[in-house]
Amino acid sequence: GTTFRQFKRWSGLQHAARLIVAGALVRTAAMDAGFSDTAHLTRTFKQCFGLTPSQAIAALPTIGGG
């Protein structure tokens, strides 16, 4: 029972999240994932995950066990 629009949004969020984790800037990830701008990605990300992309990045464990 998922609409195409919901699927497209979820796919875009996954793509953007992967790019951000790989070190891309949020604005670059937003554009590459098909969002109209950084604010659009941030709003959608927060609606789905309860955090902004920046908050999610800050919560990731550091490489090297820091």
Short mmCIF file of N, CA and C in Angstrom, two decimals:
data_model
loop_
_atom_site.label_atom_id
_atom_site.label_comp_id
_atom_site.label_asym_id
_atom_site.label_seq_id
_atom_site.Cartn_x
_atom_site.Cartn_y
_atom_site.Cartn_z
N GLY A 1 0.77 -1.18 0.00
CA GLY A 1 0.00 0.00 0.00
C GLY A 1 0.83 1.28 0.00
N THR A 2 1.96 1.27 -0.70
CA THR A 2 2.79 2.47 -0.79
C THR A 2 2.56 3.13 -2.14
N THR A 3 2.35 4.44 -2.15
CA THR A 3 2.19 5.15 -3.41
C THR A 3 3.55 5.34 -4.07
N PHE A 4 3.54 5.64 -5.35
CA PHE A 4 4.79 5.88 -6.05
C PHE A 4 5.52 7.07 -5.45
N ARG A 5 4.78 8.10 -5.07
CA ARG A 5 5.39 9.29 -4.48
C ARG A 5 6.11 8.95 -3.16
N GLN A 6 5.47 8.13 -2.31
CA GLN A 6 6.10 7.71 -1.06
C GLN A 6 7.36 6.89 -1.33
N PHE A 7 7.28 6.00 -2.31
CA PHE A 7 8.43 5.17 -2.67
C PHE A 7 9.58 6.04 -3.18
N LYS A 8 9.26 7.01 -4.02
CA LYS A 8 10.29 7.90 -4.57
C LYS A 8 10.94 8.71 -3.45
N ARG A 9 10.14 9.20 -2.52
CA ARG A 9 10.68 9.97 -1.39
C ARG A 9 11.60 9.09 -0.54
N TRP A 10 11.17 7.87 -0.24
CA TRP A 10 11.96 6.95 0.58
C TRP A 10 13.27 6.59 -0.14
N SER A 11 13.19 6.35 -1.43
CA SER A 11 14.40 6.04 -2.20
C SER A 11 15.37 7.22 -2.19
N GLY A 12 14.84 8.43 -2.33
CA GLY A 12 15.67 9.62 -2.30
C GLY A 12 16.33 9.82 -0.94
N LEU A 13 15.58 9.56 0.13
CA LEU A 13 16.15 9.68 1.47
C LEU A 13 17.27 8.67 1.69
N GLN A 14 17.07 7.45 1.23
CA GLN A 14 18.11 6.43 1.38
C GLN A 14 19.36 6.83 0.61
N HIS A 15 19.17 7.30 -0.61
CA HIS A 15 20.30 7.71 -1.44
C HIS A 15 21.06 8.88 -0.79
N ALA A 16 20.32 9.87 -0.32
CA ALA A 16 20.94 11.02 0.33
C ALA A 16 21.68 10.59 1.59
N ALA A 17 21.09 9.72 2.38
CA ALA A 17 21.73 9.26 3.62
C ALA A 17 23.03 8.54 3.31
N ARG A 18 23.04 7.69 2.29
CA ARG A 18 24.27 6.99 1.91
C ARG A 18 25.36 7.98 1.50
N LEU A 19 24.98 8.99 0.73
CA LEU A 19 25.95 9.98 0.29
C LEU A 19 26.51 10.77 1.48
N ILE A 20 25.65 11.14 2.39
CA ILE A 20 26.08 11.90 3.56
C ILE A 20 27.03 11.07 4.43
N VAL A 21 26.69 9.82 4.64
CA VAL A 21 27.56 8.93 5.42
C VAL A 21 28.91 8.77 4.74
N ALA A 22 28.90 8.78 3.40
CA ALA A 22 30.15 8.65 2.65
C ALA A 22 30.97 9.93 2.63
N GLY A 23 30.42 11.01 3.20
CA GLY A 23 31.18 12.25 3.31
C GLY A 23 30.72 13.40 2.42
N ALA A 24 29.64 13.20 1.69
CA ALA A 24 29.15 14.28 0.83
C ALA A 24 28.52 15.39 1.68
N LEU A 25 28.57 16.59 1.18
CA LEU A 25 27.88 17.70 1.83
C LEU A 25 26.37 17.46 1.73
N VAL A 26 25.63 17.95 2.72
CA VAL A 26 24.18 17.76 2.72
C VAL A 26 23.56 18.37 1.46
N ARG A 27 24.04 19.56 1.06
CA ARG A 27 23.45 20.20 -0.13
C ARG A 27 23.73 19.39 -1.40
N THR A 28 24.91 18.77 -1.48
CA THR A 28 25.25 17.93 -2.63
C THR A 28 24.37 16.68 -2.64
N ALA A 29 24.21 16.07 -1.47
CA ALA A 29 23.38 14.87 -1.36
C ALA A 29 21.93 15.19 -1.72
N ALA A 30 21.45 16.35 -1.28
CA ALA A 30 20.07 16.75 -1.58
C ALA A 30 19.84 16.84 -3.08
N MET A 31 20.73 17.52 -3.76
CA MET A 31 20.58 17.69 -5.21
C MET A 31 20.70 16.35 -5.94
N ASP A 32 21.68 15.56 -5.55
CA ASP A 32 21.91 14.28 -6.22
C ASP A 32 20.75 13.31 -6.00
N ALA A 33 20.09 13.43 -4.85
CA ALA A 33 18.98 12.53 -4.53
C ALA A 33 17.64 13.03 -5.05
N GLY A 34 17.63 14.18 -5.73
CA GLY A 34 16.41 14.65 -6.36
C GLY A 34 15.55 15.59 -5.53
N PHE A 35 16.08 16.10 -4.42
CA PHE A 35 15.34 17.08 -3.63
C PHE A 35 15.56 18.46 -4.23
N SER A 36 14.59 19.34 -4.07
CA SER A 36 14.67 20.65 -4.71
C SER A 36 15.76 21.53 -4.10
N ASP A 37 16.02 21.34 -2.81
CA ASP A 37 17.08 22.10 -2.13
C ASP A 37 17.38 21.43 -0.80
N THR A 38 18.34 21.98 -0.06
CA THR A 38 18.74 21.42 1.22
C THR A 38 17.59 21.45 2.22
N ALA A 39 16.82 22.53 2.23
CA ALA A 39 15.70 22.64 3.17
C ALA A 39 14.66 21.55 2.93
N HIS A 40 14.41 21.22 1.66
CA HIS A 40 13.45 20.17 1.33
C HIS A 40 13.93 18.83 1.86
N LEU A 41 15.21 18.51 1.66
CA LEU A 41 15.77 17.26 2.20
C LEU A 41 15.68 17.27 3.72
N THR A 42 16.06 18.36 4.35
CA THR A 42 16.08 18.44 5.81
C THR A 42 14.68 18.24 6.38
N ARG A 43 13.68 18.90 5.80
CA ARG A 43 12.29 18.73 6.28
C ARG A 43 11.83 17.29 6.14
N THR A 44 12.07 16.70 4.97
CA THR A 44 11.62 15.34 4.70
C THR A 44 12.35 14.34 5.59
N PHE A 45 13.65 14.53 5.75
CA PHE A 45 14.46 13.67 6.61
C PHE A 45 13.94 13.71 8.04
N LYS A 46 13.66 14.91 8.54
CA LYS A 46 13.18 15.07 9.91
C LYS A 46 11.80 14.44 10.09
N GLN A 47 10.93 14.57 9.09
CA GLN A 47 9.60 13.97 9.16
C GLN A 47 9.70 12.45 9.26
N CYS A 48 10.64 11.87 8.53
CA CYS A 48 10.76 10.41 8.50
C CYS A 48 11.56 9.84 9.68
N PHE A 49 12.62 10.52 10.07
CA PHE A 49 13.54 9.97 11.06
C PHE A 49 13.56 10.70 12.40
N GLY A 50 12.93 11.87 12.47
CA GLY A 50 12.89 12.61 13.72
C GLY A 50 14.15 13.41 14.00
N LEU A 51 15.09 13.41 13.09
CA LEU A 51 16.34 14.15 13.20
C LEU A 51 16.63 14.84 11.88
N THR A 52 17.39 15.92 11.95
CA THR A 52 17.87 16.53 10.71
C THR A 52 19.07 15.72 10.23
N PRO A 53 19.46 15.85 8.97
CA PRO A 53 20.66 15.14 8.50
C PRO A 53 21.89 15.48 9.35
N SER A 54 22.04 16.73 9.73
CA SER A 54 23.19 17.13 10.55
C SER A 54 23.16 16.46 11.92
N GLN A 55 22.00 16.35 12.52
CA GLN A 55 21.88 15.66 13.82
C GLN A 55 22.20 14.19 13.67
N ALA A 56 21.77 13.59 12.57
CA ALA A 56 22.04 12.18 12.33
C ALA A 56 23.54 11.95 12.14
N ILE A 57 24.21 12.84 11.41
CA ILE A 57 25.65 12.72 11.21
C ILE A 57 26.37 12.81 12.56
N ALA A 58 25.95 13.76 13.38
CA ALA A 58 26.59 13.95 14.69
C ALA A 58 26.42 12.73 15.57
N ALA A 59 25.36 11.97 15.37
CA ALA A 59 25.09 10.79 16.21
C ALA A 59 25.84 9.55 15.73
N LEU A 60 26.43 9.60 14.55
CA LEU A 60 27.17 8.44 14.04
C LEU A 60 28.43 8.21 14.86
N PRO A 61 28.79 6.95 15.07
CA PRO A 61 30.04 6.69 15.76
C PRO A 61 31.22 7.13 14.89
N THR A 62 32.26 7.59 15.51
CA THR A 62 33.43 8.02 14.75
C THR A 62 34.22 6.82 14.29
N ILE A 63 34.88 6.96 13.18
CA ILE A 63 35.73 5.89 12.65
C ILE A 63 36.95 5.77 13.54
N GLY A 64 37.30 4.53 13.88
CA GLY A 64 38.47 4.32 14.72
C GLY A 64 38.09 4.13 16.19
N GLY A 65 36.78 4.04 16.44
CA GLY A 65 36.32 3.74 17.81
C GLY A 65 36.37 4.90 18.77
N GLY A 66 36.47 6.16 18.28
CA GLY A 66 36.59 7.33 19.12
C GLY A 66 35.47 7.59 20.01
#
